PDB file of C-alpha atoms in Angstrom:
ATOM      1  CA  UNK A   1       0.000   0.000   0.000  1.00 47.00           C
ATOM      2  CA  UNK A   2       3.109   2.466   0.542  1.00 43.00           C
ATOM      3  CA  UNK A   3       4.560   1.416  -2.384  1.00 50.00           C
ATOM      4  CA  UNK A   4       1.307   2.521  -4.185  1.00 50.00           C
ATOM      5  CA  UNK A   5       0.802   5.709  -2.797  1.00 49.00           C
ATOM      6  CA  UNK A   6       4.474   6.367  -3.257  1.00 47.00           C
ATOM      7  CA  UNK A   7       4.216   5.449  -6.887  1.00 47.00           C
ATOM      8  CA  UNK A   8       1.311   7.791  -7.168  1.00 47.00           C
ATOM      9  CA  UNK A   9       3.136  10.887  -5.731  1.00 46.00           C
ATOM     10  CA  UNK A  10       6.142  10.516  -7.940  1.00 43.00           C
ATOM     11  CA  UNK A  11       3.170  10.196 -10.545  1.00 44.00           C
ATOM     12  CA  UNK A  12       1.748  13.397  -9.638  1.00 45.00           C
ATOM     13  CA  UNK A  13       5.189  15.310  -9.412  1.00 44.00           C
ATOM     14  CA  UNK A  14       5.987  14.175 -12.846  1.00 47.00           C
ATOM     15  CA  UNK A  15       2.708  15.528 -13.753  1.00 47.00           C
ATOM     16  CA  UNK A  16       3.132  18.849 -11.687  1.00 59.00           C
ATOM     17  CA  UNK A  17       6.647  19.495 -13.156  1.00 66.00           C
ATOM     18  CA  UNK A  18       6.561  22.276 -15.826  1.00 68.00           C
ATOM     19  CA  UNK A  19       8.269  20.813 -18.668  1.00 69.00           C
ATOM     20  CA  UNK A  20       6.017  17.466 -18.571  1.00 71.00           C
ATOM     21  CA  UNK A  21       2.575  20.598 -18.427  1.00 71.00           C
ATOM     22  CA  UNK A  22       4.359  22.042 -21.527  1.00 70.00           C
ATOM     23  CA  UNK A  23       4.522  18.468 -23.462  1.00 71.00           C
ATOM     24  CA  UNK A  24       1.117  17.765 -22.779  1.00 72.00           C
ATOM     25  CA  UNK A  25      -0.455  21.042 -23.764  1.00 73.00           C
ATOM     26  CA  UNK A  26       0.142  21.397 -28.008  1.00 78.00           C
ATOM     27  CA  UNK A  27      -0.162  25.306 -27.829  1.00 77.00           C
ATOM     28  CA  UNK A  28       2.742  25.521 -25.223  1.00 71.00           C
ATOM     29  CA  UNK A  29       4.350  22.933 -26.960  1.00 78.00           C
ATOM     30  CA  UNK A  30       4.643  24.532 -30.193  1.00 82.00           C
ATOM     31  CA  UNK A  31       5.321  27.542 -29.060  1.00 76.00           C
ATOM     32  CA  UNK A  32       8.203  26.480 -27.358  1.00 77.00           C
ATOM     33  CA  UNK A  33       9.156  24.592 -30.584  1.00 86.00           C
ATOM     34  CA  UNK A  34       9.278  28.235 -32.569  1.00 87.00           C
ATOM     35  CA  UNK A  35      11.378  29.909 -29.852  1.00 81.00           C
ATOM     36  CA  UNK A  36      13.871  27.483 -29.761  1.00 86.00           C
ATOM     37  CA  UNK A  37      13.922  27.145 -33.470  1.00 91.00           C
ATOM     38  CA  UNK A  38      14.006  31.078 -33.292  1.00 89.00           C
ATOM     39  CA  UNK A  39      16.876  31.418 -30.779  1.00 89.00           C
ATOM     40  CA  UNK A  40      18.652  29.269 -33.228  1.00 92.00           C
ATOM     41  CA  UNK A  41      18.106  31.578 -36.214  1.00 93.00           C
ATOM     42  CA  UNK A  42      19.289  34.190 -33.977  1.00 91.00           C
ATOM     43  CA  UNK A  43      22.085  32.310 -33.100  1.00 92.00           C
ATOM     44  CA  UNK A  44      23.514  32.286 -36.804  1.00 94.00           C
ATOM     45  CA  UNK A  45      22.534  35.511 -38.040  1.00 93.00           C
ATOM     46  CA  UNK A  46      24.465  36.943 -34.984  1.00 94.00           C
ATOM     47  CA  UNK A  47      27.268  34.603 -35.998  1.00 95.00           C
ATOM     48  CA  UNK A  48      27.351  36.107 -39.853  1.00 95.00           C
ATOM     49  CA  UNK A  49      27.238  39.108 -38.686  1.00 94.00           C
ATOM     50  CA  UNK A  50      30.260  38.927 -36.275  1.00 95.00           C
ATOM     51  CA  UNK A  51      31.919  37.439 -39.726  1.00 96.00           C
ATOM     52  CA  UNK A  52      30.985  40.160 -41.804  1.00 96.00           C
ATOM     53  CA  UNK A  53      32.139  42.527 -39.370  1.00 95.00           C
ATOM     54  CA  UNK A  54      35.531  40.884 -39.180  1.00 96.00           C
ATOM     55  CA  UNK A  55      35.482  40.800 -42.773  1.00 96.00           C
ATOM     56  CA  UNK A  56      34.599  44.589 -43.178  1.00 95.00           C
ATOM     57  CA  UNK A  57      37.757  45.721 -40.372  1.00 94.00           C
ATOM     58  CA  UNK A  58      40.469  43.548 -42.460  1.00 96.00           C
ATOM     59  CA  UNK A  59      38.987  45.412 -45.245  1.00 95.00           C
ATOM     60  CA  UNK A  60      39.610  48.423 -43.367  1.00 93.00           C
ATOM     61  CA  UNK A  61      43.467  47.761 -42.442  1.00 94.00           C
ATOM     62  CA  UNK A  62      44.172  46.711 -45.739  1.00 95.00           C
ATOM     63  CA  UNK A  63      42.887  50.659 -47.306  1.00 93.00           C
ATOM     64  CA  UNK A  64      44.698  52.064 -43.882  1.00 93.00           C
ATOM     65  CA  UNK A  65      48.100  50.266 -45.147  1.00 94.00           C
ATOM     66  CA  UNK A  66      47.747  51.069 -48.887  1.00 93.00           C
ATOM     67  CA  UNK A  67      47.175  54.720 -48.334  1.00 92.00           C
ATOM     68  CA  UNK A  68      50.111  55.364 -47.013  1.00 92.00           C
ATOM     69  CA  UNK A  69      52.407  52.759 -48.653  1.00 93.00           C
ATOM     70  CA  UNK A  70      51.103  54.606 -52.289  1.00 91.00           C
ATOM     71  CA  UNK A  71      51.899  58.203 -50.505  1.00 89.00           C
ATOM     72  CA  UNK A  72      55.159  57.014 -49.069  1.00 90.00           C
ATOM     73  CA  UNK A  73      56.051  54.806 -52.244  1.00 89.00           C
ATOM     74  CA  UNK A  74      55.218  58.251 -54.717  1.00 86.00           C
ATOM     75  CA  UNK A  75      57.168  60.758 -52.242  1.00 85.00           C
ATOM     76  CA  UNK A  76      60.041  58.751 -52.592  1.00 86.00           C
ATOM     77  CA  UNK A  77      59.804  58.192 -56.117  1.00 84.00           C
ATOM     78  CA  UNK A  78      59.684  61.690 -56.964  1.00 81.00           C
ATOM     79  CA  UNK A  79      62.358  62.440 -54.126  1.00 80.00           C
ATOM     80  CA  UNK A  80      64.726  60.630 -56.468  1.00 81.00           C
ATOM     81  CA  UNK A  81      63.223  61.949 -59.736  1.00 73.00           C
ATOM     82  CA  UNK A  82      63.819  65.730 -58.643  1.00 73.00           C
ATOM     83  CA  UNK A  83      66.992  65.172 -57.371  1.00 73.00           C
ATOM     84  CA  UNK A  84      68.178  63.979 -60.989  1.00 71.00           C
ATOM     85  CA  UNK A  85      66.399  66.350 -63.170  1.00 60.00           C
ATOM     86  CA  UNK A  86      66.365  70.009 -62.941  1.00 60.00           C
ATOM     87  CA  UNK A  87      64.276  72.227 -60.526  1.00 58.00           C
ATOM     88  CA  UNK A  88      62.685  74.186 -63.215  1.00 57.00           C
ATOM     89  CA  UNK A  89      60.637  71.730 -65.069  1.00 59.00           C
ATOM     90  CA  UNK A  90      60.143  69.419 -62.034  1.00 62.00           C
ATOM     91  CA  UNK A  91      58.185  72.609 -60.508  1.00 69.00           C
ATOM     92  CA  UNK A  92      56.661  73.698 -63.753  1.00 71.00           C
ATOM     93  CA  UNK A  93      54.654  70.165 -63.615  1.00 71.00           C
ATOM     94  CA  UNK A  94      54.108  69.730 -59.985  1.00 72.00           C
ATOM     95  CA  UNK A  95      50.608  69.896 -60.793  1.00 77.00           C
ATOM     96  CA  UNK A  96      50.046  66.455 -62.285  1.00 81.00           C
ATOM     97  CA  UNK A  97      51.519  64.488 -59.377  1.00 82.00           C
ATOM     98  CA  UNK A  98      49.752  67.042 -56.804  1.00 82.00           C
ATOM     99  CA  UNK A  99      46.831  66.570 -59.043  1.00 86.00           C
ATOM    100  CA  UNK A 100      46.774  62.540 -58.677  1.00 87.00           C
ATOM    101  CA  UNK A 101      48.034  62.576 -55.096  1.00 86.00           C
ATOM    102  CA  UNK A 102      44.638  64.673 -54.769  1.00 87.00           C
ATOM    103  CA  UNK A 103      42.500  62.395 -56.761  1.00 91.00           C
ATOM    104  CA  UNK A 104      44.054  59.255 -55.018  1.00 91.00           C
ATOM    105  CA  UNK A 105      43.397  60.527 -51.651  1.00 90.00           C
ATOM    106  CA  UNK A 106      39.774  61.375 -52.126  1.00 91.00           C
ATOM    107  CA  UNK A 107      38.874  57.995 -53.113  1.00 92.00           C
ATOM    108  CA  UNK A 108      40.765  56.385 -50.250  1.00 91.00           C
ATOM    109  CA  UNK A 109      38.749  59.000 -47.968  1.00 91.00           C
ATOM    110  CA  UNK A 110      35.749  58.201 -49.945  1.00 93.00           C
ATOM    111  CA  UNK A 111      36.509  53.965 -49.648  1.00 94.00           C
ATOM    112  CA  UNK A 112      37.033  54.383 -45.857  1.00 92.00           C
ATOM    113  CA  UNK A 113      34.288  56.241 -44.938  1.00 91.00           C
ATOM    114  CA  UNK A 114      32.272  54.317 -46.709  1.00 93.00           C
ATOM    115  CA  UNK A 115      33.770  50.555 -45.204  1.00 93.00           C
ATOM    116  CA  UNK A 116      33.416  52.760 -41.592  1.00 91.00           C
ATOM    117  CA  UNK A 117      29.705  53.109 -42.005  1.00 90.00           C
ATOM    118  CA  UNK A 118      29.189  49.397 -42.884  1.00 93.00           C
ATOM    119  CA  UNK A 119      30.739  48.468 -40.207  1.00 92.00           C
ATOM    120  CA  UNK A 120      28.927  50.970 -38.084  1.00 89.00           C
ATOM    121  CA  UNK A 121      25.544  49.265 -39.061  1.00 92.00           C
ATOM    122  CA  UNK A 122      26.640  45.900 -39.160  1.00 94.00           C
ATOM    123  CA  UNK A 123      27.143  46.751 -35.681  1.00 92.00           C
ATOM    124  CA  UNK A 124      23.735  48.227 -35.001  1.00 90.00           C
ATOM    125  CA  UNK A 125      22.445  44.943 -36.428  1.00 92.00           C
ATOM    126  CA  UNK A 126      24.179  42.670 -34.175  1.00 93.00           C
ATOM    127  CA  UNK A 127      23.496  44.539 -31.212  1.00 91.00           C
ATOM    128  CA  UNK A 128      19.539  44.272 -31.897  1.00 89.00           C
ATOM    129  CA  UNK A 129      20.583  40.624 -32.651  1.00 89.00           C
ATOM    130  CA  UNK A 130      21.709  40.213 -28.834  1.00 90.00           C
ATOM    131  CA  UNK A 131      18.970  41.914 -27.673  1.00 87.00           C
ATOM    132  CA  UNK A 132      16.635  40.206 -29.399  1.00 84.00           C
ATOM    133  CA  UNK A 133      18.471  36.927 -28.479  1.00 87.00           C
ATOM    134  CA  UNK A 134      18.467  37.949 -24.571  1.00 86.00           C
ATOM    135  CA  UNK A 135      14.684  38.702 -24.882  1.00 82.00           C
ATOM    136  CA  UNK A 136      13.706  35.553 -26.213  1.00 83.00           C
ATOM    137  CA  UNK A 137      15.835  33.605 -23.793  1.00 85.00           C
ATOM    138  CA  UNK A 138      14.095  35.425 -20.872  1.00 83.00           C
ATOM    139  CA  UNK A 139      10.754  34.251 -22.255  1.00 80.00           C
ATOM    140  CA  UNK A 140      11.407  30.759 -23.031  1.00 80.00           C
ATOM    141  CA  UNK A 141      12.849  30.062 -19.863  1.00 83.00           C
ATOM    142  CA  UNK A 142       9.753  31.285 -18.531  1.00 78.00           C
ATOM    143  CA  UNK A 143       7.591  29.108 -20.077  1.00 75.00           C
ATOM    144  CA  UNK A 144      10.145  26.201 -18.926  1.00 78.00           C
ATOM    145  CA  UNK A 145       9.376  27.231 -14.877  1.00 79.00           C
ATOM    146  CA  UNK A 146       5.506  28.301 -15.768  1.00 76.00           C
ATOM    147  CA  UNK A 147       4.496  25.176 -18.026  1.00 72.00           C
ATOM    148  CA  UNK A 148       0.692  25.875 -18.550  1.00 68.00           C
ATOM    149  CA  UNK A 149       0.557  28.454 -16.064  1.00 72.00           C
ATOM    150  CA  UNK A 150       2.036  30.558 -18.688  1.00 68.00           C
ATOM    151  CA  UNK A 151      -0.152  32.946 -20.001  1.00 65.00           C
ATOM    152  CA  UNK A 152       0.189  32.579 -23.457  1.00 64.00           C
ATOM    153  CA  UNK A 153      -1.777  35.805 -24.970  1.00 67.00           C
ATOM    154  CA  UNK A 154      -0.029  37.475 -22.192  1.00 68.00           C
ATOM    155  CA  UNK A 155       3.438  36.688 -22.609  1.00 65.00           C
ATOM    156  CA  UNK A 156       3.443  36.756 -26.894  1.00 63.00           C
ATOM    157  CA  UNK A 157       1.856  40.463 -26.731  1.00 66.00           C
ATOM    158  CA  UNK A 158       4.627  41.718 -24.279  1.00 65.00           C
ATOM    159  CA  UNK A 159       7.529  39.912 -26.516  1.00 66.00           C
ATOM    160  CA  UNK A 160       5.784  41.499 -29.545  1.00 66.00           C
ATOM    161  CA  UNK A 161       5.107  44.786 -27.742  1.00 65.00           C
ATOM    162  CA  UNK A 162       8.620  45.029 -26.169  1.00 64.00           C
ATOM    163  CA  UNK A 163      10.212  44.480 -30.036  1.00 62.00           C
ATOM    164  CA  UNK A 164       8.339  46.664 -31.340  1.00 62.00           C
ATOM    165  CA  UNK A 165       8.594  49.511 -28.843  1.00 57.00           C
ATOM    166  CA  UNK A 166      12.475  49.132 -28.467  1.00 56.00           C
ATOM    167  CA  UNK A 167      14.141  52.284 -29.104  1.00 51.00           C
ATOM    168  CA  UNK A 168      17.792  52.488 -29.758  1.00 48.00           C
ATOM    169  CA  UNK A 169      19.521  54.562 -27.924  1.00 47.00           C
ATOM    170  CA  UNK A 170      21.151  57.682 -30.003  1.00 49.00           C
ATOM    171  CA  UNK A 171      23.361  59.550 -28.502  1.00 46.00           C
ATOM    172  CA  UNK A 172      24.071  63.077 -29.678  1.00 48.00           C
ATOM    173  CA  UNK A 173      27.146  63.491 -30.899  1.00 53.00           C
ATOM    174  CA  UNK A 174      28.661  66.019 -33.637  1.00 60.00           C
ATOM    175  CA  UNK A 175      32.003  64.284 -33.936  1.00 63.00           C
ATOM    176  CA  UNK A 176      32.135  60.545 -33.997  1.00 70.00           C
ATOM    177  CA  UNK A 177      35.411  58.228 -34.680  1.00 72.00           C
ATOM    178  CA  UNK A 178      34.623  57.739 -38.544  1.00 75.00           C
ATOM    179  CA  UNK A 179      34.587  61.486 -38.644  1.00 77.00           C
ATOM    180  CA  UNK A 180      37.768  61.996 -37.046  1.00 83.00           C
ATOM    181  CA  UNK A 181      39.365  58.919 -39.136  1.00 82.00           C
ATOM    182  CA  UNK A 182      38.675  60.815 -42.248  1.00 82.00           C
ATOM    183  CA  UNK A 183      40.072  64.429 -40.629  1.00 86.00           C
ATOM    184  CA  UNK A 184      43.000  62.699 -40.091  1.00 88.00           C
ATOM    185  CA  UNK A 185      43.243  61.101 -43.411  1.00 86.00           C
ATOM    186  CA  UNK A 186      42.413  64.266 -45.008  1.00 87.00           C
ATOM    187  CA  UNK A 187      44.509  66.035 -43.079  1.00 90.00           C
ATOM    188  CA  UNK A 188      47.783  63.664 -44.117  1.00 88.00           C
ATOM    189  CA  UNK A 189      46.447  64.071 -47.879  1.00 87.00           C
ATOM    190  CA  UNK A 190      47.276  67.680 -47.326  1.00 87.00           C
ATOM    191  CA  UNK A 191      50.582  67.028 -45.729  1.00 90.00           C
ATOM    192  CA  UNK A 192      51.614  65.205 -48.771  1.00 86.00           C
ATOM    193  CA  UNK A 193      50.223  67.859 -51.638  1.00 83.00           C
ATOM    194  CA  UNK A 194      52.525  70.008 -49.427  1.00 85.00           C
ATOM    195  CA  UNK A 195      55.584  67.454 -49.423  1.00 84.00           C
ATOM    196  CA  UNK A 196      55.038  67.375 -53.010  1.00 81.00           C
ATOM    197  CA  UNK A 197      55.354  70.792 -53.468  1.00 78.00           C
ATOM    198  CA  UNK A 198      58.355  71.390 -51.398  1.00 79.00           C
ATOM    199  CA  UNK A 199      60.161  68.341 -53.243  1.00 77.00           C
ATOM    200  CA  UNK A 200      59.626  69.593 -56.440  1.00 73.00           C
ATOM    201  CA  UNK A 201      60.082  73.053 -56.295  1.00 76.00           C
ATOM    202  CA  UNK A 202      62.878  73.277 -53.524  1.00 67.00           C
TER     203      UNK A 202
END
């Protein structure tokens, strides 16, 4: 007779625990099926993301390194050059290498600016990714410790309404790195017209 009644209990617990509630009911069930399968999507898009943003700052170093190997590479080319020839006509067409020294530089400016604002919303992405991640966590381990005391029309319509009302944070800023990365590249660009000058003409 104890052996009955303790076979019952254990019965009953099983019954009770959250996660046997949750295979019983379909509704909690398949929800629970489409977060998990969601949290996986999540998963790898956060994943390609932290690729392609790897990808994009190699991309980066590699325009960093060929601006100035092309700048240092042309200054020392026509270092030699001027010191051969004479002053005159080496400063009577300073404006062709000045003139693709210019052009040069403004697409590198243009190419890095543009590879710094991928990268800037590549990272807005994955951030929402994480968040978005984090949220669903929260809620399916919540229906794990509910079972079918979780309010289903409840629950969804927060998830829903807490996606949908998420506001990113914007700071206000009037000078942000990418800004300053292409003062400073513009400002070396200058540097160099100047070099150029003084090279040829001196």
């Amino acid at each position: 007779m104890a052996d009955q009644t303790s076979n019952t209990s254990i019965m009953e617990s099983k019954l009770a625990h959250p996660l046997h509630q949750i295979a019983e009911t379909p509704t909690h069930k398949l929800l629970l099926k489409q977060w998990l399968k969601e949290e996986e999507l999540i998963l790898n898009r956060t994943a390609l993301k932290e690729t392609q943003i790897d990808s994009v700052r190699k991309e980066l170093t590699q325009l960093y390194c060929f601006f100035f190997l092309f700048h240092s590479t042309a200054l020392v080319l026509l270092f030699s050059a001027s010191s051969r020839g004479p002053q005159s006509s080496s400063c009577h067409r300073s404006w062709i290498p000045s003139l693709c020294s210019l052009l040069f530089s403004l697409g590198m400016i243009w190419a890095v600016r543009y590879k710094t604002d991928v990268e800037g919303h590549l990272e807005k992405l994955l951030e929402r990714e994480k968040e978005d991640g984090k949220l669903l966590a929260k809620c399916v381990e919540e229906l794990k410790r509910k079972g079918v005391e979780f309010d289903l029309l409840k629950e969804v319509d927060a998830l829903r309404r807490a996606k949908s009302l998420r506001v990113e944070a914007r700071a206000v800023r009037k000078w942000s790195a990418r800004d300053f990365v292409s003062l400073f590249f513009f400002t070396v660009s200058c540097l160099v017209l100047g070099l150029t000058r003084v090279i040829l003409c001196s």
